[in-house]
Short mmCIF file of C-alpha atoms in Angstrom, two decimals:
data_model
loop_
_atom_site.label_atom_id
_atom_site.label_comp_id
_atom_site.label_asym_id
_atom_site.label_seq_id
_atom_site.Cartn_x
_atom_site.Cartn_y
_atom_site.Cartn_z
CA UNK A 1 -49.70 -1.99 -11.45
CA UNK A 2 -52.05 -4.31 -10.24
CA UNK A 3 -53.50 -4.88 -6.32
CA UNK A 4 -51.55 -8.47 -6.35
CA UNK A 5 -48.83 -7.31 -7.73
CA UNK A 6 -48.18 -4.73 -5.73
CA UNK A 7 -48.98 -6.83 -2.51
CA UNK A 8 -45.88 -9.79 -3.62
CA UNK A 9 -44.13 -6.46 -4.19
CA UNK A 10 -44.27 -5.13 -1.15
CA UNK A 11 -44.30 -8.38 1.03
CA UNK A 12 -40.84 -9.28 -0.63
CA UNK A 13 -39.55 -5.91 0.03
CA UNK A 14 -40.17 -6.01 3.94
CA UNK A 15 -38.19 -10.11 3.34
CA UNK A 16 -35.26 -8.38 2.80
CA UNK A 17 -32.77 -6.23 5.04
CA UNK A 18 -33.15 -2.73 5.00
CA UNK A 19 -31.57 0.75 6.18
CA UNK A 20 -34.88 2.47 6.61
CA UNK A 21 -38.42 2.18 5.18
CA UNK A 22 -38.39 5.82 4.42
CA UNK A 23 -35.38 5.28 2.23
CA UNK A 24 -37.32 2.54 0.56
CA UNK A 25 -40.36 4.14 0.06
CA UNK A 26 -38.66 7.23 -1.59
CA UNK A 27 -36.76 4.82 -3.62
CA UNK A 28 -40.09 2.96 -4.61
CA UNK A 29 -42.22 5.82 -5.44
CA UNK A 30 -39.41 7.86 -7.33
CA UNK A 31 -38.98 4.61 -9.90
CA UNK A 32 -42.82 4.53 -10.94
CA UNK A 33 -43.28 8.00 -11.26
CA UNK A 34 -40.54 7.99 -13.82
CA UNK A 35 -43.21 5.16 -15.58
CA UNK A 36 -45.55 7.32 -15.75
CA UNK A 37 -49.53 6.84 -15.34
CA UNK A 38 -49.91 2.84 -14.59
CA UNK A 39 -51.84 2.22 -17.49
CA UNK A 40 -48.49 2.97 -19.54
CA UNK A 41 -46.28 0.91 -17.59
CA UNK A 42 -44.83 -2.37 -19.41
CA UNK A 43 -43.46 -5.06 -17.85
CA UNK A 44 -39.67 -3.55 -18.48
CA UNK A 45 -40.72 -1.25 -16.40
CA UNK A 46 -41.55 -2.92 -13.44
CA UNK A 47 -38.53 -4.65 -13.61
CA UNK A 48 -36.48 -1.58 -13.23
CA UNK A 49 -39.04 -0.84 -10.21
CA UNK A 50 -37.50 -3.86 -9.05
CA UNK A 51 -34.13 -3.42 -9.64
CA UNK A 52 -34.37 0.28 -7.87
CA UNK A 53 -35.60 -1.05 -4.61
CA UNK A 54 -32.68 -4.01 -4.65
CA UNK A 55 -30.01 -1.43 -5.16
CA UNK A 56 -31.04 0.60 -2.70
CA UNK A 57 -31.44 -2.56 -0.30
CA UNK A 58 -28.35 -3.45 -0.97
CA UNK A 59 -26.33 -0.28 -0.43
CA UNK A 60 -28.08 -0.69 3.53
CA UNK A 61 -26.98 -4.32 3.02
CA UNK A 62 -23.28 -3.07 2.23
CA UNK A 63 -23.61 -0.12 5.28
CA UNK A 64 -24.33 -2.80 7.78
CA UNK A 65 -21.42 -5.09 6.36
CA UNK A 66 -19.36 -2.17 6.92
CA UNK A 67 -20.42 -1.36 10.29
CA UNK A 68 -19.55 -5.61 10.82
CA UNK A 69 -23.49 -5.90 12.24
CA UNK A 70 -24.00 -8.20 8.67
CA UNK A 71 -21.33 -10.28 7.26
CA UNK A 72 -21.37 -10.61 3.44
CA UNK A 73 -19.92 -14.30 1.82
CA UNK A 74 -19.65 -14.52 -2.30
CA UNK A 75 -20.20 -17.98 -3.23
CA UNK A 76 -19.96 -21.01 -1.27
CA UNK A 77 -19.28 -20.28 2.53
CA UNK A 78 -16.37 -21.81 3.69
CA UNK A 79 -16.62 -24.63 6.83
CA UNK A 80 -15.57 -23.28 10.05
CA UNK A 81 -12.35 -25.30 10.94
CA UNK A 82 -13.18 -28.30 13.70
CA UNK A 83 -12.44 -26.63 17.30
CA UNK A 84 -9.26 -28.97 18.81
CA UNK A 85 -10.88 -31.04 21.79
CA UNK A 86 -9.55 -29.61 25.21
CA UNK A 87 -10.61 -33.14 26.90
CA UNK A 88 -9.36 -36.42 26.24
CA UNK A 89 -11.32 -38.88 23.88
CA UNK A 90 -10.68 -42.44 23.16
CA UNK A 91 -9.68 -43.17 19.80
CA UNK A 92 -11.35 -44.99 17.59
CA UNK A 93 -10.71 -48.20 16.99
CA UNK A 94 -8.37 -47.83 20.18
CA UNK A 95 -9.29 -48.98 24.46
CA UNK A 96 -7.66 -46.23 25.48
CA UNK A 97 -5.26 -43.29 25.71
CA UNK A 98 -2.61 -41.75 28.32
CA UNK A 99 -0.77 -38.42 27.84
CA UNK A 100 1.69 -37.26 30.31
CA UNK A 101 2.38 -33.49 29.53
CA UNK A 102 4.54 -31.09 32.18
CA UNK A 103 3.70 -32.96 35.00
CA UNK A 104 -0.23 -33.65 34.63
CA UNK A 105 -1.77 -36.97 33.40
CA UNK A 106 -5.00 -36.81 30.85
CA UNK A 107 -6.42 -39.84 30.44
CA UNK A 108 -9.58 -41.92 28.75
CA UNK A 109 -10.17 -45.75 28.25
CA UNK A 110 -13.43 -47.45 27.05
CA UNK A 111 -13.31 -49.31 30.38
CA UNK A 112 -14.50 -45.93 32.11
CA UNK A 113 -11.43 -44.58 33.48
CA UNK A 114 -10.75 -40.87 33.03
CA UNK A 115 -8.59 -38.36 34.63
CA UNK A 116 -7.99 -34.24 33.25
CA UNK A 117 -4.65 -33.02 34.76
CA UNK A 118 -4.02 -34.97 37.50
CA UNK A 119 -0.46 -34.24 39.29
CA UNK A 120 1.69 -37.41 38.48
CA UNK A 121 5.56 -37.96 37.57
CA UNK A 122 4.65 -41.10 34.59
CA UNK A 123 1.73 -42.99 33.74
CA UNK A 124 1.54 -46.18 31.53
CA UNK A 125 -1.77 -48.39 30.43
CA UNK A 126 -1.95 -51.90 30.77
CA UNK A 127 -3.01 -54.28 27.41
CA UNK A 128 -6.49 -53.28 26.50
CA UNK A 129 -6.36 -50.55 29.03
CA UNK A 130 -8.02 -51.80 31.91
CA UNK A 131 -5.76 -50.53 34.12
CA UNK A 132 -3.28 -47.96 34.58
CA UNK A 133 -0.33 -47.25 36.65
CA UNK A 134 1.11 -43.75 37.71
CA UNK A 135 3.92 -42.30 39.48
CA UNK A 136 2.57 -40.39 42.53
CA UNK A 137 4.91 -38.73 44.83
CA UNK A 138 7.00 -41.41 46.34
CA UNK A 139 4.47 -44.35 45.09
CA UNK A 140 3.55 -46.53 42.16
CA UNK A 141 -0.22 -46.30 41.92
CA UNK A 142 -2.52 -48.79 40.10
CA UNK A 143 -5.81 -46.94 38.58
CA UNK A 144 -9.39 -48.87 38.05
CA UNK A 145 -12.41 -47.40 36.93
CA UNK A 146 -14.81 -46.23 39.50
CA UNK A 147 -12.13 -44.68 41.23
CA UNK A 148 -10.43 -47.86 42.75
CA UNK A 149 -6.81 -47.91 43.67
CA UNK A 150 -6.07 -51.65 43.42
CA UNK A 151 -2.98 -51.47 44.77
CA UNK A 152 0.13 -48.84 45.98
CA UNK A 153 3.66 -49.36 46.07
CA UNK A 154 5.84 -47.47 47.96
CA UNK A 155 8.87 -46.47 46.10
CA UNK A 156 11.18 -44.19 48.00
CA UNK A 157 11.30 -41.95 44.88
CA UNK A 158 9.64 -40.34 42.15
CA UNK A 159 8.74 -42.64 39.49
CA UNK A 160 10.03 -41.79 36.07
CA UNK A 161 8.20 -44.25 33.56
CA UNK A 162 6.95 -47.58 33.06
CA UNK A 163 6.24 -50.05 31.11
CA UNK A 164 3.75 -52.69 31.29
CA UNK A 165 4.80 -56.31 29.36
CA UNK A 166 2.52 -57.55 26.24
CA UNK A 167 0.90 -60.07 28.76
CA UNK A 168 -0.09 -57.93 31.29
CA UNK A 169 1.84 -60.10 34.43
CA UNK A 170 4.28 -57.70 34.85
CA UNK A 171 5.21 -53.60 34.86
CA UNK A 172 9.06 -52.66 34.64
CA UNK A 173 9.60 -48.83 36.01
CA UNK A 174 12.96 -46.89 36.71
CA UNK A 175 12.63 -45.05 40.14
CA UNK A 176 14.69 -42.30 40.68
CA UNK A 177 17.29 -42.66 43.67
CA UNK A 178 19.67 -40.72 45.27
CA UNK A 179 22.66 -40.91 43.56
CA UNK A 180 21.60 -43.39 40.78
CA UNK A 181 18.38 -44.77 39.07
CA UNK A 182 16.96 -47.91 39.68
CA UNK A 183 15.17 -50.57 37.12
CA UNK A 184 12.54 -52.65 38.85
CA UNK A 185 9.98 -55.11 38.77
CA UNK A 186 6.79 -55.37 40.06
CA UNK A 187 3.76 -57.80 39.05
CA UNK A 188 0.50 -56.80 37.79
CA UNK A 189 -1.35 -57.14 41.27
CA UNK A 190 1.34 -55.51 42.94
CA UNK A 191 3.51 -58.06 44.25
CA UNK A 192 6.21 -58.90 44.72
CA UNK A 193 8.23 -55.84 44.06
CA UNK A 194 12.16 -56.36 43.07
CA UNK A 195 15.45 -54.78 42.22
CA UNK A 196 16.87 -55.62 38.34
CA UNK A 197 19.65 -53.19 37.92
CA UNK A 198 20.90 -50.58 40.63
CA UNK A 199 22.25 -48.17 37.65
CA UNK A 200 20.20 -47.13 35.35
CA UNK A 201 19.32 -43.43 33.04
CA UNK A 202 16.12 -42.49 33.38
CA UNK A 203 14.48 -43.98 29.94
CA UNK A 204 11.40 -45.85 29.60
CA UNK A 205 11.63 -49.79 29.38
CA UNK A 206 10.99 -51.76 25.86
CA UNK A 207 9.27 -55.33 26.06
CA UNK A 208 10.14 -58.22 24.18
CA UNK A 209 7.07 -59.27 22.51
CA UNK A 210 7.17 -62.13 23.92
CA UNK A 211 7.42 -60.85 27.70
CA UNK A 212 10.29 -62.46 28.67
CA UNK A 213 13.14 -59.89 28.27
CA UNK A 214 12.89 -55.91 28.84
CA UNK A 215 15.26 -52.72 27.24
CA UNK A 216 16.67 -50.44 29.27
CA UNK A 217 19.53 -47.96 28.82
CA UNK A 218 22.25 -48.74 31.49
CA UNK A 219 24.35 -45.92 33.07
CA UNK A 220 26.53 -45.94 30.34
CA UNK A 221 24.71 -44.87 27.87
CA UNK A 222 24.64 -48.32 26.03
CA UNK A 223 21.27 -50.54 25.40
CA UNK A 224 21.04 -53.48 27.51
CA UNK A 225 18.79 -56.46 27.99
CA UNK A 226 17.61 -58.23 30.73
CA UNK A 227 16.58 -61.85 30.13
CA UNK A 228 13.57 -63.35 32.63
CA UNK A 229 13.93 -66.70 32.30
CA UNK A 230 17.78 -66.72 33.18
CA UNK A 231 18.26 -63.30 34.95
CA UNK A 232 21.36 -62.33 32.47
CA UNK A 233 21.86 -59.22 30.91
CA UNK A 234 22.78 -58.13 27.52
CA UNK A 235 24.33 -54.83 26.88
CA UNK A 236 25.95 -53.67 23.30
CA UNK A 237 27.39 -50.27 22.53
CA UNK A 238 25.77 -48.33 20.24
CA UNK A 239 27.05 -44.83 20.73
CA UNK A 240 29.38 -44.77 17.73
CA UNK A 241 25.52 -45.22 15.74
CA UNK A 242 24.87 -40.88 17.18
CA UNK A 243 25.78 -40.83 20.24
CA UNK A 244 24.89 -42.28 23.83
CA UNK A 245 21.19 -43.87 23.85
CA UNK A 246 17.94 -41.93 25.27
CA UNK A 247 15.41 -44.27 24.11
CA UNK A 248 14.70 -47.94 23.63
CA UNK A 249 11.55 -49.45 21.22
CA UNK A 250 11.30 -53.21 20.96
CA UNK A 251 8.76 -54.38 17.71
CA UNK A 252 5.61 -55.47 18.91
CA UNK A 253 5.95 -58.52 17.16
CA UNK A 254 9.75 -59.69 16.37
CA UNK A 255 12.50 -59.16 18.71
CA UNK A 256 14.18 -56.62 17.15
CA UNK A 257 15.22 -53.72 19.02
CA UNK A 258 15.49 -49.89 17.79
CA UNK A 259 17.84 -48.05 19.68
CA UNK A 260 17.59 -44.09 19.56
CA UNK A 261 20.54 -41.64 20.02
CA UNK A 262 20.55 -37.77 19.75
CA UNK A 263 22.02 -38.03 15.87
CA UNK A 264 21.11 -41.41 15.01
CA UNK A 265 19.37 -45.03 15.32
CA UNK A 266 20.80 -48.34 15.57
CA UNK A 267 18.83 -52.03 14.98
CA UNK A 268 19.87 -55.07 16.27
CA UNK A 269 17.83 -58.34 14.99
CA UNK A 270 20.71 -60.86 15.98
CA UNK A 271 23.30 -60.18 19.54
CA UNK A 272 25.71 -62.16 17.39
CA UNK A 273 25.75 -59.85 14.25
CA UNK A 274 26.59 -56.14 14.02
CA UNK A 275 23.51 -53.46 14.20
CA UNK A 276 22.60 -51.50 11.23
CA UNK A 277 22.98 -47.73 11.67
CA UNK A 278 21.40 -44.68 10.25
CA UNK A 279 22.49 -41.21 11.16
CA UNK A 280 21.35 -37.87 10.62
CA UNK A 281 23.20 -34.31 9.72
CA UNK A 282 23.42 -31.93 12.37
CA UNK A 283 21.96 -29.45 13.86
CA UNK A 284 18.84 -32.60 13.31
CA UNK A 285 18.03 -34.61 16.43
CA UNK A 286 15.84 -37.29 17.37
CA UNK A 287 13.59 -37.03 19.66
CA UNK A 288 11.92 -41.05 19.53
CA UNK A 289 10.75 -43.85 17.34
CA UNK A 290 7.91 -46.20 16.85
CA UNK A 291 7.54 -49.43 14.85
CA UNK A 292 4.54 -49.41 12.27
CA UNK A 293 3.53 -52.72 10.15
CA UNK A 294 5.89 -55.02 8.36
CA UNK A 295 8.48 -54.00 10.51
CA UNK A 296 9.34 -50.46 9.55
CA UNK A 297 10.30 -47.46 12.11
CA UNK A 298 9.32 -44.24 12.05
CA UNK A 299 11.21 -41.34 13.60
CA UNK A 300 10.44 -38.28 15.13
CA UNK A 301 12.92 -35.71 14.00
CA UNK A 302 13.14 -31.97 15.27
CA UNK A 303 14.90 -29.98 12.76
CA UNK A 304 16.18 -25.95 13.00
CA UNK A 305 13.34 -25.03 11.31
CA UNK A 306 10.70 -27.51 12.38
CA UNK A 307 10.14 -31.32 12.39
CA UNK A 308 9.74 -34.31 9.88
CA UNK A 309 8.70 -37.84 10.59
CA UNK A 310 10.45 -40.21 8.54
CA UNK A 311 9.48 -43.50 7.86
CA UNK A 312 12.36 -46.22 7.79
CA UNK A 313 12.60 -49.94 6.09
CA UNK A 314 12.90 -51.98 9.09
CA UNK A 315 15.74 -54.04 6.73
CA UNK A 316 17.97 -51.84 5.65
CA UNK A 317 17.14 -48.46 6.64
CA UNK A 318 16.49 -46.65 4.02
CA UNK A 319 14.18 -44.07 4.01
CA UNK A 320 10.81 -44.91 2.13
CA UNK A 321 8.44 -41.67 3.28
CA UNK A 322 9.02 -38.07 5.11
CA UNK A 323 6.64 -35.43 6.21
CA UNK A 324 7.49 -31.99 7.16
CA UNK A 325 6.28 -29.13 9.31
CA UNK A 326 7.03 -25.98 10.98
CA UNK A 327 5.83 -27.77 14.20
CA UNK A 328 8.67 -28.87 17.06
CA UNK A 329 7.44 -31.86 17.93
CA UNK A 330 7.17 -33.34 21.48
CA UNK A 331 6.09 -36.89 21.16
CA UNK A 332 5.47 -40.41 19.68
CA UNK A 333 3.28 -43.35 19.95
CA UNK A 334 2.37 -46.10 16.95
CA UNK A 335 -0.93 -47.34 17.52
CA UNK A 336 -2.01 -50.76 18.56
CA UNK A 337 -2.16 -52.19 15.25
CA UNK A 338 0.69 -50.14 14.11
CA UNK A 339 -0.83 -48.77 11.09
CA UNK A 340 -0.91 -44.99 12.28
CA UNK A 341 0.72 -43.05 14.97
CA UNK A 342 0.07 -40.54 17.58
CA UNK A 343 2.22 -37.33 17.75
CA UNK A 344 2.30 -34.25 20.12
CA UNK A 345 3.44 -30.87 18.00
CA UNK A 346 4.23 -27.82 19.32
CA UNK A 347 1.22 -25.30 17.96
CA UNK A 348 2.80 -22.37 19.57
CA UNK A 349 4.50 -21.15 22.84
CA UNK A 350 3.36 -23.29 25.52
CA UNK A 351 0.80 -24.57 23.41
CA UNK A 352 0.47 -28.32 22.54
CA UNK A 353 -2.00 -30.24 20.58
CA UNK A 354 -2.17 -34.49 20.87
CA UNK A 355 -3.65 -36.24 17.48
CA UNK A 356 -3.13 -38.98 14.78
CA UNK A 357 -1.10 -38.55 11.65
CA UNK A 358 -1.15 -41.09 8.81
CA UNK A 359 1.84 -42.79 8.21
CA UNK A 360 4.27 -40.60 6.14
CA UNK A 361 4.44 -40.90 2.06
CA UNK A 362 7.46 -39.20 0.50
CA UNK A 363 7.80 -35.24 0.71
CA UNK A 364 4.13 -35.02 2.69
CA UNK A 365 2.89 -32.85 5.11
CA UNK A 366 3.06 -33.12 9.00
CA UNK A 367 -0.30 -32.22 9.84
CA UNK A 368 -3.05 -33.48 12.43
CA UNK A 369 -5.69 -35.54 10.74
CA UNK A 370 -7.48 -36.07 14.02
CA UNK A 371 -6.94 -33.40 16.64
CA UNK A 372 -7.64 -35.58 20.18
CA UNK A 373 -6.61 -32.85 22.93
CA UNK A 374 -5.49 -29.33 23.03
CA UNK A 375 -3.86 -28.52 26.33
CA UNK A 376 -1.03 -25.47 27.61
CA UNK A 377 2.28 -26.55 29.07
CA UNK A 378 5.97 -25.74 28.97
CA UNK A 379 6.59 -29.59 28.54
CA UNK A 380 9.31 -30.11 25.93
CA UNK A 381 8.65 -33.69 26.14
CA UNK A 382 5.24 -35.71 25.75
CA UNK A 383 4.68 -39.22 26.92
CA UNK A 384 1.74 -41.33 25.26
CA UNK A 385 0.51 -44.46 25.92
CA UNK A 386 -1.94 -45.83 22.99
CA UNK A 387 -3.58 -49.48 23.40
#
C-alpha cells in the first residue's frame, strides 16, 4: 500500500465514530495480513481493507445507538413538529387578539398592548384593536398601550362580556346583579353609562352591522333586539328551533341574526317572516357560531366522541362542509375578513391550545393549521376576540 494511501486511509478512519482505536487497529492489521506481502495486494483487496474497518465502525456505531449516546435515522430525517407558542402572537393579517380562558386574559395587538394571564371576568377589543375593555372586579376597565387606563367604570358587579359596536362609539356589557343580570350601555370614552334591560342571561351581545341595534338573550330564554334610534325592543321565540338560546351572532355585514340553542340554530333575515331552523341529533350540542363570507355560518359542535365544525349555507341551511376531531372544543371566533376562523380545542386534561383552522370542506379534518397559544386551564369555555 502506498505512503498516501495509507495516510487518506487512516485520516478517514479517525472521521468516523469509533468504539476504541485498539479495536480498529486489530481490525486494520488482521485484513492486510490476510493480503499478504503489499506488493501482492490488488485493488480488491484494499477494498475489503476498507470494508473491514467500516464494519467494525459500525458495530461501535450500533453499541452507542444502543446505549441511546448516538441516534441512528435511515433515510430522510423527519422535521421536528413546530413547538405550540405558550405566549400570545398577533395574527397575521389580523390588529389583534383577546383570549379569555378560566379566568385569565392573554392578549396581543399591533398597537403594543399585551397582557399574559391577567385576572379578569371578560375582555373584548375595540375595531382595529386599539383598545380593549375588561371586567375587573366590580369595574369595566378600558386598556391602552403603554399601560394607560383611559377610563374605569364602576359597575357594582362582575362583568360577564362585552361587546364593542362596528363603529367603535359604543360597548354593550351584561353585569351581573343580585338577583338578575343587567344589559348596559356605555360609550367608547366612558360616558355616559346607562341601563337597557334590567333582565337579562348572561350571553354576550351581537351588533347590527350597522351599530344601531344590539342581540341579547332576555330572561326568557328568547333572542331579543334592542333598536337605538327608537329605544324598542324586539324579542321572537326561538326555543322550539333546540331549545332556549345561549348565544347570539349578528353577520358582520347584513342584518341577519344566528341564534344558537343547545340542539339547534335558528336565522332570522326578516321580523315579519318565520326563521329557518336546523337541528341536530342528540347526545350533539352546540357550543357557538360564527359567520364566514357570503353569508354562511359555521358551527362549533361537541359530539360524544369529539367535535366537528360544520359549515352552513347562510340561505337555506344546508350543510356544505364538516370537519371532525377527537378534540372537545371550547371556542369560536371568524376572523375579520371572515375567511378563516379561530378555535380553542381541548388537547388533553386541562390542556388547551388557541389557533386558526381553514374553513371546513366536506368530511375534513379538525386540526390546527396555525397553533397561536398553548396555555393550562380547567375552562370549559373560551372567549376570543379577533379584529
Amino acid at each position: 500500500m502506498s505512503t498516501e494511501l495509507e495516510r487518506q486511509l487512516r485520516a478517514g478512519f479517525d472521521r468516523l465514530p469509533k468504539p476504541t482505536r485498539e479495536a480498529s487497529d486489530r481490525a486494520r492489521a488482521a485484513a492486510l495480513v490476510a493480503l499478504g506481502p503489499s506488493h501482492k495486494r490488488s485493488r480488491r483487496g484494499l477494498l475489503l481493507v476498507a470494508f473491514a474497518v467500516a464494519f467494525v465502525l459500525g458495530a461501535g456505531a450500533a453499541a452507542l445507538a444502543a446505549t441511546g449516546n448516538l441516534h441512528v435515522h435511515l433515510g430522510a430525517v423527519p422535521p421536528a413538529p413546530r413547538p405550540v407558542p405558550t405566549r400570545l402572537s398577533v395574527p397575521s393579517g389580523s390588529h389583534g387578539v383577546a383570549v379569555v380562558a378560566g379566568g385569565k386574559l392573554w392578549l396581543a395587538t399591533r398597537a403594543g398592548l399585551r397582557i399574559e394571564g391577567m385576572p379578569v371576568s371578560a375582555a373584548e377589543l375595540s375595531p382595529r384593536a386599539l383598545y380593549a375593555v375588561v371586567g375587573i372586579g366590580s369595574s369595566l376597565v378600558a386598556l391602552a398601550p403603554g399601560n394607560r387606563r383611559p377610563w374605569v367604570q364602576q359597575t357594582d358587579g362582575p362583568v360577564v362580556s362585552a361587546s364593542w359596536s362596528p363603529d367603535g362609539l359604543k360597548i354593550a356589557y351584561v353585569v351581573a346583579r343580585p338577583g338578575a343580570d343587567e344589559l348596559r350601555l356605555i360609550e367608547g370614552d366612558g360616558s355616559p353609562d346607562r341601563l337597557v334591560v334590567r333582565r337579562v342571561r348572561p350571553v354576550k351581545p351581537s351588533w347590527r352591522a350597522d351599530s344601531l341595534a344590539v342581540a341579547y338573550v332576555d330572561a326568557r330564554g328568547r333572542a331579543a333586539v334592542f333598536h337605538l334610534s327608537t329605544g324598542l325592543r324586539r324579542t321572537f321565540d326561538t326555543r322550539s328551533c333546540g331549545g332556549a338560546a345561549h348565544d347570539v351572532a349578528y353577520d358582520r355585514h347584513a342584518p341577519t341574526l344566528a341564534v344558537v340553542s343547545a340542539h339547534g340554530i335558528a336565522v332570522v333575515r326578516r321580523w315579519n317572516r318565520p326563521p329557518s331552523c336546523a337541528t341536530l341529533d342528540r347526545p350533539a350540542e352546540l357550543l357557538a357560531a360564527g359567520w364566514l363570507g357570503r353569508s354562511q355560518i359555521l358551527l362549533a359542535v361537541n359530539r360524544s366522541l369529539g367535535s366537528s365544525l360544520q359549515r352552513l349555507s347562510g340561505t337555506n341551511l344546508n350543510e356544505a362542509g364538516a370537519a371532525f376531531g377527537s378534540q372537545g372544543l371550547r371556542g369560536l371566533a371568524a376572523a375579520p375578513a371572515g375567511s378563516s376562523v379561530a378555535v380553542a380545542l381541548q388537547r388533553s386534561a386541562g390542556v388547551v391550545d388557541i389557533g386558526i383552522v381553514s374553513s371546513p370542506q366536506l368530511r375534513a379534518r379538525l386540526k390546527l393549521n396555525r397553533p397561536w397559544l398553548r396555555i393550562r386551564t380547567p375552562a370549559r369555555a373560551v372567549s376570543i376576540s379577533w379584529r
